[in-house]
Amino acid sequence: MKPILTPLFLPLFLHIITVHVAGDTSPIYTPVDDITLQCGFSGNQLNPGDNRTWTGDINSKFSPFPNQAVGRSSIYRQAPSSSSVIQVPYSTARLSLYVFTYEFRVTSGQKFVRLYFNPVSYGPDFDRSNALFSVTAGGFTLLKDFNSSVTADASGSDTIYREFCLNVESEQSLYITFKPSRATSDAYAFINGIEIVSMPNYLYYTSAQNSDGVNYIGSENTFRIENGTALEMVYRFNVGGSSLLFNKDTGMYRKWDGEQDEYKYLDYSSKKFSVLPQNSSIELNFTEIPEYSAPEELYQTGRSMGMNKTINKSSNLTWEFPVDPEFSYLVRLHFCEFESDITKPRDRRFLIFIANQTAEEAWDIISRSRGNGRPIYKDYVVFRPAGPVES
Ligand SMILES: *[C@@H]1O[C@H](CO)[C@@H](O)[C@H](O)[C@H]1NC(C)=O
Ligand SMILES: *[C@@H]1O[C@H](CO)[C@@H](O)[C@H](O)[C@H]1NC(C)=O
Ligand SMILES: *[C@@H]1O[C@H](CO)[C@@H](O)[C@H](O)[C@H]1NC(C)=O
Ligand SMILES: *[C@@H]1O[C@H](CO)[C@@H](O)[C@H](O)[C@H]1NC(C)=O
Ligand SMILES: *[C@@H]1O[C@H](CO)[C@@H](O)[C@H](O)[C@H]1NC(C)=O
Ligand SMILES: *[C@@H]1O[C@H](CO)[C@@H](O)[C@H](O)[C@H]1NC(C)=O
Ligand SMILES: *[C@@H]1O[C@H](CO)[C@@H](O)[C@H](O)[C@H]1NC(C)=O
Ligand SMILES: *[C@@H]1O[C@H](CO)[C@@H](O)[C@H](O)[C@H]1NC(C)=O
Ligand SMILES: *[C@@H]1O[C@H](CO)[C@@H](O)[C@H](O)[C@H]1NC(C)=O
């Protein structure tokens, strides 16, 4: 199934202890590029889920084109109607037994590219189980020999989406190519929706001004996430809170899964640690990180080991996330200390282990954030070697 990019990064977005503010809902960040494409559709369609207009790729500036040497056009089909699948962008698809490419005019900078898939049978000639393909964009292989039906079945949901971050060096066209695998003659490629959204520079990438880079777990070195790196999102959680869907984000339409999903990844002995009650009287103060980093709601909730020293000193609060081996992972932990009796440095200190290695020997949120109610985050990069699965 692997290897994909060199190196591919899979960010894991966790957030641990957090706060609240009752806020207005206008987006904090407005993306320069905000492209929403419903493949195999003609016209424009409002998506009630995100309040954006999704444009069809039929007879539009977004129509895909075939490889010149191959010359066979892609076709479009309607998905069988289903009450459980949301309409936009999953109700129609672009498919082909041959390679096809989309061209998007975008500005330079770092982007989210999101690919949406509804793996159903699109007629007898496009059986669900025959979809097997690779996707490349801007020189990166985003998906390789992607078996969408088996991926969806494994995830337990009807539809799936994949989110990537990549950098577009200069104002140019971003080409996204879908290529059926050679494995079988009836293998085909398909896509239901494509989304391209700008992000603030260096939200995840390391800026040239930052001489430090990211802590590289298990190494004296730091790690720089530079333009030649693409990232794939694997987990993103609002720990101890509800799921935050597209419009609840700061303007980039990221999806943050909620406590119901996050809880499943706690190891057995950690399930006893409770979700902190929200305190809506605290006013968040973004002095250390930009406000677009994560939604305020994310910092309004959290999970705590509690104030019983006997218990909190003798146990760990551990999440166990299955990941693919032989990739490096960016792990971003979000914190906001909002319990009212924790206001000074040393009021609460704890260790952080990532992949059983010490990432922080005495993590002190207040020392880092310089106060109660101030959101911060900290990044780490960890390499997951080949070999038996571990936490
Ligand atoms: C979509 O916009 C309408 C009108 O501005 C608003 O009432 C509604 O809450 C919005 N929906 C979402 C999901 O944000
Ligand atoms: C990385 O790409 C950005 C544009 O997204 C550009 O401004 C920056 O100079 C590039 N950095 C390097 C080191 O090439
Ligand atoms: C995708 O995976 C499923 C389940 O393993 C398998 O039945 C199917 O043949 C695969 N598709 C292709 C085109 O290899
Ligand atoms: C909620 O926050 C306010 C303002 O910081 C504080 O005065 C109050 O004690 C907090 N309530 C709880 C239950 O922690
Ligand atoms: C946020 O912190 C700054 C710097 O310490 C301070 O000047 C400001 O009053 C604070 N704002 C709020 C709303 O607490
Ligand atoms: C702390 O937890 C221990 C072990 O469960 C218990 O015996 C003790 O009474 C608790 N202390 C307080 C102050 O609740
Ligand atoms: C554990 O409980 C003690 C005593 O209440 C408290 O000072 C400390 O901050 C707690 N530690 C954590 C990691 O919550
Ligand atoms: C907590 O996790 C670390 C790292 O995996 C381990 O060394 C330590 O023994 C654990 N502590 C407890 C109390 O389980
Ligand atoms: C990491 O810690 C977990 C839980 O403590 C343990 O099951 C696993 O074997 C450890 N892995 C390694 C490589 O030490």
Coordinates of C-alpha atoms and ligand atoms in Angstrom, one line a residue:
M1 CA 0.0 0.0 0.0
K2 CA 2.9 2.4 0.7
P3 CA 5.4 4.1 -0.1
I4 CA 4.0 7.3 -1.1
L5 CA 5.7 10.7 -0.8
T6 CA 9.2 11.5 0.2
P7 CA 8.6 12.1 3.0
L8 CA 4.8 12.0 3.6
F9 CA 3.6 13.5 6.8
L10 CA 0.5 12.6 8.6
P11 CA -0.5 15.2 11.0
L12 CA -2.3 14.2 14.1
F13 CA -4.1 17.0 15.7
L14 CA -4.9 16.5 19.3
H15 CA -5.9 18.9 21.8
I16 CA -5.7 18.3 25.4
I17 CA -6.8 20.9 27.9
T18 CA -8.9 23.7 26.9
V19 CA -11.2 26.7 27.4
H20 CA -14.1 28.7 26.3
V21 CA -15.4 31.9 25.0
A22 CA -18.8 32.7 23.7
G23 CA -17.8 34.0 20.3
D24 CA -19.2 35.4 17.1
T25 CA -19.2 32.9 14.3
S26 CA -17.7 34.9 11.4
P27 CA -14.6 33.1 10.0
I28 CA -11.3 34.3 11.4
Y29 CA -9.4 33.5 8.2
T30 CA -10.6 34.0 4.7
P31 CA -8.9 31.7 2.1
V32 CA -7.7 33.3 -1.1
D33 CA -8.3 30.1 -3.0
D34 CA -11.6 28.4 -2.1
I35 CA -12.5 25.9 -4.9
T36 CA -15.3 23.5 -4.4
L37 CA -15.9 21.1 -7.3
Q38 CA -18.6 18.5 -7.6
C39 CA -17.4 16.0 -10.2
G40 CA -19.8 14.6 -12.7
F41 CA -22.3 17.4 -12.1
S42 CA -23.6 20.2 -14.3
G43 CA -24.3 23.7 -12.9
N44 CA -23.9 25.0 -9.4
Q45 CA -25.3 23.6 -6.2
L46 CA -25.5 25.0 -2.7
N47 CA -24.1 22.6 0.0
P48 CA -26.2 23.1 3.1
G49 CA -23.4 21.4 5.1
D50 CA -20.9 24.2 4.5
N51 CA -23.0 27.0 2.9
R52 CA -20.8 27.1 -0.1
T53 CA -21.6 26.8 -3.8
W54 CA -20.1 23.7 -5.4
T55 CA -19.5 23.9 -9.1
G56 CA -20.0 21.1 -11.5
D57 CA -17.2 19.9 -13.8
I58 CA -19.4 19.3 -16.8
N59 CA -18.9 21.9 -19.5
S60 CA -17.2 24.2 -17.1
K61 CA -13.7 25.6 -16.8
F62 CA -13.0 22.7 -14.5
S63 CA -13.8 20.0 -17.1
P64 CA -11.1 17.3 -16.9
F65 CA -9.0 16.4 -19.9
P66 CA -7.5 13.0 -20.9
N67 CA -3.9 12.2 -21.4
Q68 CA -3.1 13.2 -25.0
A69 CA -1.6 9.8 -25.9
V70 CA -4.6 8.0 -24.5
G71 CA -7.2 10.3 -25.8
R72 CA -10.1 8.6 -24.1
S73 CA -12.5 10.9 -22.3
S74 CA -13.7 10.3 -18.8
I75 CA -17.4 9.9 -18.3
Y76 CA -19.8 11.0 -15.5
R77 CA -22.5 9.1 -13.7
Q78 CA -25.0 9.6 -10.9
A79 CA -24.6 7.6 -7.7
P80 CA -27.5 5.3 -6.9
S81 CA -29.7 7.4 -4.7
S82 CA -29.2 6.7 -1.0
S83 CA -30.8 8.4 2.0
S84 CA -27.7 7.9 4.1
V85 CA -25.3 9.7 1.8
I86 CA -25.2 13.5 1.7
Q87 CA -25.8 15.0 -1.7
V88 CA -23.0 17.4 -2.2
P89 CA -20.6 16.3 -3.5
Y90 CA -21.3 12.6 -3.3
S91 CA -24.3 12.2 -5.6
T92 CA -22.4 12.3 -8.8
A93 CA -19.0 11.1 -10.0
R94 CA -16.4 11.4 -12.7
L95 CA -14.9 8.0 -13.8
S96 CA -12.6 6.5 -16.3
L97 CA -10.7 3.4 -17.2
Y98 CA -8.0 5.8 -18.4
V99 CA -6.0 8.6 -16.9
F100 CA -7.7 12.0 -16.5
T101 CA -6.5 15.3 -15.2
Y102 CA -8.1 18.4 -13.6
E103 CA -6.4 21.8 -13.9
F104 CA -6.9 24.5 -11.2
R105 CA -5.6 28.0 -11.3
V106 CA -4.4 28.8 -7.9
T107 CA -2.2 31.4 -6.1
S108 CA 1.1 30.4 -4.7
G109 CA 1.2 29.2 -1.1
Q110 CA 0.2 26.3 1.1
K111 CA -3.2 24.6 0.4
F112 CA -5.5 22.0 1.6
V113 CA -6.5 19.6 -1.1
R114 CA -9.5 17.4 -0.1
L115 CA -10.7 14.5 -2.2
Y116 CA -14.2 13.1 -1.6
F117 CA -15.2 9.5 -2.6
N118 CA -18.5 7.7 -2.6
P119 CA -17.4 4.1 -3.4
V120 CA -20.6 2.5 -4.9
S121 CA -21.2 0.7 -8.2
Y122 CA -21.7 3.3 -11.0
G123 CA -23.3 0.8 -13.3
P124 CA -22.4 -2.8 -14.3
D125 CA -19.2 -1.5 -16.1
F126 CA -18.0 0.3 -13.0
D127 CA -18.4 -2.2 -10.2
R128 CA -17.6 -0.9 -6.8
S129 CA -14.8 -3.4 -6.2
N130 CA -13.0 -2.4 -9.4
A131 CA -12.0 1.1 -8.3
L132 CA -8.3 1.0 -7.9
F133 CA -6.2 4.1 -8.7
S134 CA -3.5 6.6 -7.9
V135 CA -3.8 10.3 -7.5
T136 CA -1.0 12.8 -8.1
A137 CA -1.0 16.5 -7.5
G138 CA 1.7 19.1 -7.9
G139 CA 4.4 16.4 -8.2
F140 CA 3.3 14.5 -5.2
T141 CA 1.6 11.1 -5.2
L142 CA -1.3 11.6 -2.8
L143 CA -2.8 8.2 -3.1
K144 CA -1.2 5.0 -4.6
D145 CA -3.2 2.0 -5.7
F146 CA -6.1 3.3 -3.6
N147 CA -8.8 0.7 -3.2
S148 CA -11.7 2.9 -2.3
S149 CA -14.2 0.2 -1.5
V150 CA -11.9 -1.7 0.9
T151 CA -10.9 1.6 2.5
A152 CA -14.5 2.7 3.1
D153 CA -15.4 -0.7 4.4
A154 CA -12.5 -0.6 6.9
S155 CA -13.5 2.8 8.1
G156 CA -17.1 1.7 8.6
S157 CA -18.6 4.6 6.6
D158 CA -20.3 4.9 3.2
T159 CA -18.2 7.8 2.0
I160 CA -14.6 8.8 2.7
Y161 CA -12.5 11.9 2.2
R162 CA -8.8 12.4 2.3
E163 CA -7.1 15.7 3.2
F164 CA -3.6 16.8 2.1
C165 CA -1.5 19.9 2.6
L166 CA 0.9 20.9 -0.1
N167 CA 2.8 23.9 -1.2
V168 CA 2.3 25.6 -4.6
E169 CA 5.6 27.4 -5.2
S170 CA 4.6 30.1 -7.7
E171 CA 1.3 31.3 -9.1
Q172 CA 0.5 28.4 -11.5
S173 CA -1.9 25.7 -12.4
L174 CA -2.3 22.8 -10.0
Y175 CA -2.9 19.6 -11.9
I176 CA -4.6 16.7 -10.2
T177 CA -4.4 13.5 -12.0
F178 CA -6.4 10.3 -11.5
K179 CA -4.8 7.1 -12.9
P180 CA -6.3 3.6 -12.8
S181 CA -4.0 0.9 -11.6
R182 CA -2.5 -1.5 -14.1
A183 CA -3.4 -4.5 -11.8
T184 CA -6.5 -5.5 -13.7
S185 CA -7.9 -4.4 -17.0
D186 CA -11.2 -3.2 -15.6
A187 CA -9.6 -1.1 -12.8
Y188 CA -11.0 2.4 -13.0
A189 CA -10.4 5.8 -11.2
F190 CA -13.2 8.0 -10.0
I191 CA -13.8 11.1 -7.9
N192 CA -16.9 12.8 -6.5
G193 CA -15.6 16.1 -5.2
I194 CA -12.4 18.1 -5.0
E195 CA -11.8 21.0 -2.6
I196 CA -8.8 23.3 -2.6
V197 CA -8.6 25.8 0.2
S198 CA -5.7 28.2 1.0
M199 CA -4.3 28.2 4.5
P200 CA -2.2 30.8 6.3
N201 CA 1.4 30.4 5.4
Y202 CA 3.3 28.3 7.9
L203 CA 0.3 27.0 9.7
Y204 CA 1.9 23.6 9.5
Y205 CA 5.0 24.3 7.5
T206 CA 8.2 25.6 9.0
S207 CA 9.0 29.2 7.9
A208 CA 12.4 30.2 6.8
Q209 CA 12.5 32.7 9.8
N210 CA 12.0 29.8 12.2
S211 CA 15.5 28.5 12.7
D212 CA 14.4 25.9 15.1
G213 CA 12.0 23.5 13.4
V214 CA 9.9 20.9 15.1
N215 CA 11.1 18.6 18.0
Y216 CA 12.0 15.3 16.4
I217 CA 11.1 12.6 18.9
G218 CA 14.0 10.2 19.8
S219 CA 16.5 12.5 18.2
E220 CA 18.7 15.5 19.2
N221 CA 17.7 17.1 15.9
T222 CA 14.8 19.1 14.9
F223 CA 12.8 18.6 11.8
R224 CA 11.8 21.2 9.2
I225 CA 8.6 20.8 7.3
E226 CA 9.6 22.5 4.1
N227 CA 8.0 23.2 0.7
G228 CA 9.1 19.9 -0.7
T229 CA 6.9 18.0 1.8
A230 CA 3.3 17.1 1.5
L231 CA 1.2 16.1 4.4
E232 CA -1.8 13.9 4.8
M233 CA -4.2 14.3 7.7
V234 CA -4.8 11.1 9.6
Y235 CA -6.5 12.1 12.8
R236 CA -7.8 15.5 14.1
F237 CA -9.7 15.6 17.3
N238 CA -11.4 18.1 19.6
V239 CA -10.5 16.2 22.8
G240 CA -13.3 16.1 25.3
G241 CA -15.6 18.1 23.1
S242 CA -18.1 17.8 20.4
S243 CA -17.2 17.3 16.7
L244 CA -16.6 20.6 14.9
L245 CA -17.7 20.5 11.3
F246 CA -16.7 22.6 8.4
N247 CA -18.3 25.9 9.3
K248 CA -17.1 25.7 12.9
D249 CA -13.5 25.9 11.8
T250 CA -11.6 29.2 11.6
G251 CA -12.2 29.5 7.9
M252 CA -10.4 26.5 6.4
Y253 CA -13.3 24.0 6.6
R254 CA -11.3 21.5 8.6
K255 CA -13.2 18.8 10.3
W256 CA -12.4 18.1 14.0
D257 CA -13.8 14.8 15.3
G258 CA -15.3 14.9 18.7
E259 CA -15.1 13.1 22.0
Q260 CA -17.3 10.2 20.8
D261 CA -14.6 9.2 18.3
E262 CA -11.6 10.4 20.4
Y263 CA -12.7 8.2 23.4
K264 CA -12.3 5.1 21.2
Y265 CA -8.6 5.7 21.0
L266 CA -8.0 6.0 24.7
D267 CA -6.4 2.9 26.1
Y268 CA -8.4 0.8 28.6
S269 CA -7.1 2.4 31.8
S270 CA -7.5 6.0 30.5
K271 CA -11.2 5.7 29.8
K272 CA -11.9 6.7 33.4
F273 CA -10.4 10.2 32.9
S274 CA -13.2 12.6 32.5
V275 CA -14.1 15.3 30.1
L276 CA -13.9 18.7 31.8
P277 CA -17.1 20.6 32.1
Q278 CA -17.1 23.7 30.0
N279 CA -16.8 27.0 31.7
S280 CA -18.3 29.6 29.4
S281 CA -17.3 32.6 31.6
I282 CA -13.6 32.4 30.7
E283 CA -12.5 34.8 28.0
L284 CA -9.9 33.2 25.7
N285 CA -6.8 35.3 25.0
F286 CA -4.9 34.4 21.9
T287 CA -1.5 36.0 22.8
E288 CA 0.8 33.1 21.9
I289 CA -0.7 31.6 18.8
P290 CA -2.8 33.1 15.9
E291 CA -6.5 32.9 16.4
Y292 CA -6.9 30.9 13.2
S293 CA -4.9 28.0 14.6
A294 CA -8.0 26.1 15.8
P295 CA -11.6 26.9 16.6
E296 CA -12.3 28.6 20.0
E297 CA -14.7 25.7 20.8
L298 CA -11.7 23.4 20.7
Y299 CA -10.1 25.3 23.5
Q300 CA -13.3 25.3 25.5
T301 CA -13.2 21.6 26.4
G302 CA -10.7 19.0 27.4
R303 CA -9.8 15.9 29.2
S304 CA -8.1 15.9 32.6
M305 CA -6.5 13.4 34.9
G306 CA -8.2 15.2 37.8
M307 CA -6.8 16.6 41.1
N308 CA -6.4 13.5 43.1
K309 CA -2.6 13.3 43.4
T310 CA -2.6 9.6 44.2
I311 CA -4.4 8.8 41.0
N312 CA -2.9 11.4 38.7
K313 CA 0.7 10.6 39.7
S314 CA 0.3 6.9 39.3
S315 CA -1.2 6.6 35.9
N316 CA -1.0 7.8 32.3
L317 CA -3.6 9.3 30.1
T318 CA -2.9 7.5 26.8
W319 CA -4.3 7.5 23.3
E320 CA -3.4 4.7 21.0
F321 CA -3.6 5.6 17.3
P322 CA -3.1 3.0 14.6
V323 CA -0.8 4.4 11.9
D324 CA 1.0 3.1 8.9
P325 CA 4.6 2.2 9.4
E326 CA 7.6 3.9 7.6
F327 CA 6.2 7.4 7.7
S328 CA 6.9 10.4 9.8
Y329 CA 4.0 12.0 11.6
L330 CA 3.5 15.5 12.7
V331 CA 1.8 15.5 16.1
R332 CA 0.2 18.8 17.2
L333 CA -1.0 19.1 20.7
H334 CA -3.3 22.0 21.6
F335 CA -3.6 23.2 25.2
C336 CA -5.4 25.8 27.1
E337 CA -5.4 25.8 30.9
F338 CA -8.8 26.9 32.1
E339 CA -9.4 25.4 35.5
S340 CA -9.6 28.3 37.7
D341 CA -7.3 27.0 40.5
I342 CA -4.4 26.6 38.0
T343 CA -3.0 30.0 37.3
K344 CA 0.7 29.9 38.1
P345 CA 3.7 28.1 36.8
R346 CA 4.2 24.8 38.6
D347 CA 0.5 24.5 39.5
R348 CA 0.2 21.6 37.0
R349 CA 3.2 19.9 35.4
F350 CA 3.2 16.6 33.6
L351 CA 5.2 14.4 31.3
I352 CA 4.4 13.8 27.7
F353 CA 5.4 10.6 26.0
I354 CA 5.0 10.1 22.3
A355 CA 5.6 6.5 21.0
N356 CA 6.9 5.6 24.5
Q357 CA 9.6 8.3 24.3
T358 CA 9.8 11.3 26.5
A359 CA 8.6 14.3 24.5
E360 CA 8.4 16.6 27.6
E361 CA 9.9 16.0 31.0
A362 CA 7.9 18.7 32.8
W363 CA 5.3 20.2 30.6
D364 CA 3.8 23.3 32.2
I365 CA 1.0 24.9 30.2
I366 CA 1.0 28.1 32.2
S367 CA 4.7 28.6 31.8
R368 CA 4.3 28.3 28.1
S369 CA 1.1 30.2 27.6
R370 CA 1.9 32.8 30.3
G371 CA -1.5 32.6 31.8
N372 CA -4.8 30.9 32.3
G373 CA -7.2 31.0 29.3
R374 CA -4.4 31.3 26.7
P375 CA -4.4 28.8 23.9
I376 CA -1.1 27.3 22.8
Y377 CA 0.0 24.3 20.7
K378 CA 3.2 22.3 20.4
D379 CA 4.4 20.3 17.5
Y380 CA 6.4 17.1 17.4
V381 CA 7.5 14.9 14.6
V382 CA 7.8 11.2 15.2
F383 CA 8.9 8.5 12.8
R384 CA 7.1 5.2 12.9
P385 CA 9.5 2.4 11.8
A386 CA 8.6 -0.8 10.2
G387 CA 7.9 -3.8 12.4
P388 CA 5.1 -5.0 14.7
V389 CA 2.4 -2.5 15.6
E390 CA 2.9 -0.6 18.8
S391 CA 1.3 2.5 20.4
Ligands
LIG1 C1 -25.9 29.1 6.2 O1 -26.2 30.5 6.0 C2 -27.4 30.8 6.5 C3 -27.7 32.3 6.2 O2 -26.6 33.1 6.3 C4 -27.4 30.6 8.1 O3 -28.7 30.9 8.6 C5 -27.1 29.1 8.3 O4 -27.0 28.9 9.7 C6 -25.8 28.8 7.7 N1 -25.6 27.3 7.8 C7 -24.5 26.8 8.3 C8 -24.4 25.3 8.3 O5 -23.6 27.5 8.7
LIG2 C1 8.1 28.1 0.0 O1 7.0 28.4 -0.7 C2 6.5 29.7 -0.4 C3 5.3 29.9 -1.2 O2 4.3 29.1 -0.8 C4 7.5 30.8 -0.7 O3 7.0 32.0 -0.2 C5 8.8 30.4 0.1 O4 9.8 31.3 -0.3 C6 9.2 29.0 -0.2 N1 10.4 28.7 0.6 C7 11.5 28.3 0.2 C8 12.6 28.0 1.2 O5 11.7 28.0 -1.0
LIG3 C1 -10.3 -4.0 -3.5 O1 -10.3 -4.8 -2.3 C2 -11.3 -5.7 -2.3 C3 -11.3 -6.3 -0.9 O2 -10.0 -6.8 -0.6 C4 -11.1 -6.8 -3.4 O3 -12.2 -7.7 -3.3 C5 -11.1 -6.1 -4.7 O4 -10.8 -7.0 -5.7 C6 -10.0 -5.0 -4.7 N1 -10.1 -4.3 -6.0 C7 -9.1 -4.3 -6.9 C8 -9.4 -3.6 -8.2 O5 -8.1 -4.8 -6.7
LIG4 C1 -15.4 29.9 35.4 O1 -14.6 30.9 35.0 C2 -14.7 32.1 35.8 C3 -13.8 33.2 35.1 O2 -12.5 32.7 35.0 C4 -14.4 31.8 37.2 O3 -14.6 33.0 38.0 C5 -15.3 30.7 37.7 O4 -14.9 30.3 39.0 C6 -15.1 29.5 36.8 N1 -16.1 28.4 37.2 C7 -15.8 27.2 37.4 C8 -16.9 26.3 37.8 O5 -14.6 26.8 37.3
LIG5 C1 -4.8 39.4 26.8 O1 -3.4 39.5 27.2 C2 -2.9 40.7 27.0 C3 -1.4 40.6 27.3 O2 -1.1 40.1 28.5 C4 -3.6 41.8 27.9 O3 -3.0 43.0 27.7 C5 -5.0 41.8 27.5 O4 -5.7 42.6 28.4 C6 -5.6 40.4 27.7 N1 -7.0 40.4 27.2 C7 -8.0 39.8 27.8 C8 -9.3 39.8 27.1 O5 -7.8 39.2 28.8
LIG6 C1 -7.7 9.7 45.8 O1 -7.8 8.5 45.2 C2 -7.5 7.4 46.1 C3 -7.4 6.1 45.3 O2 -8.6 5.9 44.6 C4 -8.5 7.4 47.3 O3 -8.2 6.3 48.2 C5 -8.5 8.7 48.0 O4 -9.5 8.8 48.9 C6 -8.6 9.9 47.0 N1 -8.4 11.1 47.7 C7 -9.2 12.1 47.7 C8 -8.8 13.4 48.4 O5 -10.3 12.1 47.1
LIG7 C1 -2.6 16.1 40.2 O1 -3.2 16.6 41.4 C2 -2.4 17.5 42.1 C3 -3.0 17.8 43.5 O2 -4.4 18.2 43.3 C4 -2.3 18.8 41.3 O3 -1.5 19.7 41.9 C5 -1.6 18.4 40.0 O4 -1.6 19.6 39.1 C6 -2.4 17.3 39.3 N1 -1.7 16.9 38.1 C7 -2.2 16.8 36.9 C8 -1.3 16.3 35.8 O5 -3.4 17.1 36.7
LIG8 C1 3.5 5.9 31.4 O1 4.1 5.8 30.0 C2 5.5 5.7 30.0 C3 5.9 5.7 28.5 O2 5.2 4.7 27.8 C4 6.0 4.5 30.7 O3 7.4 4.5 30.7 C5 5.5 4.6 32.2 O4 5.8 3.4 32.8 C6 4.0 4.7 32.2 N1 3.5 4.9 33.6 C7 2.5 4.3 34.1 C8 2.1 4.6 35.5 O5 1.8 3.5 33.4
LIG9 C1 4.9 1.1 24.3 O1 4.0 1.1 25.4 C2 2.9 0.3 25.3 C3 2.0 0.5 26.5 O2 2.7 0.9 27.6 C4 3.4 -1.2 25.2 O3 2.3 -2.0 25.1 C5 4.3 -1.3 24.0 O4 4.9 -2.6 24.0 C6 5.5 -0.3 24.1 N1 6.3 -0.3 23.0 C7 7.6 -0.3 23.0 C8 8.3 -0.4 21.7 O5 8.2 -0.2 24.0

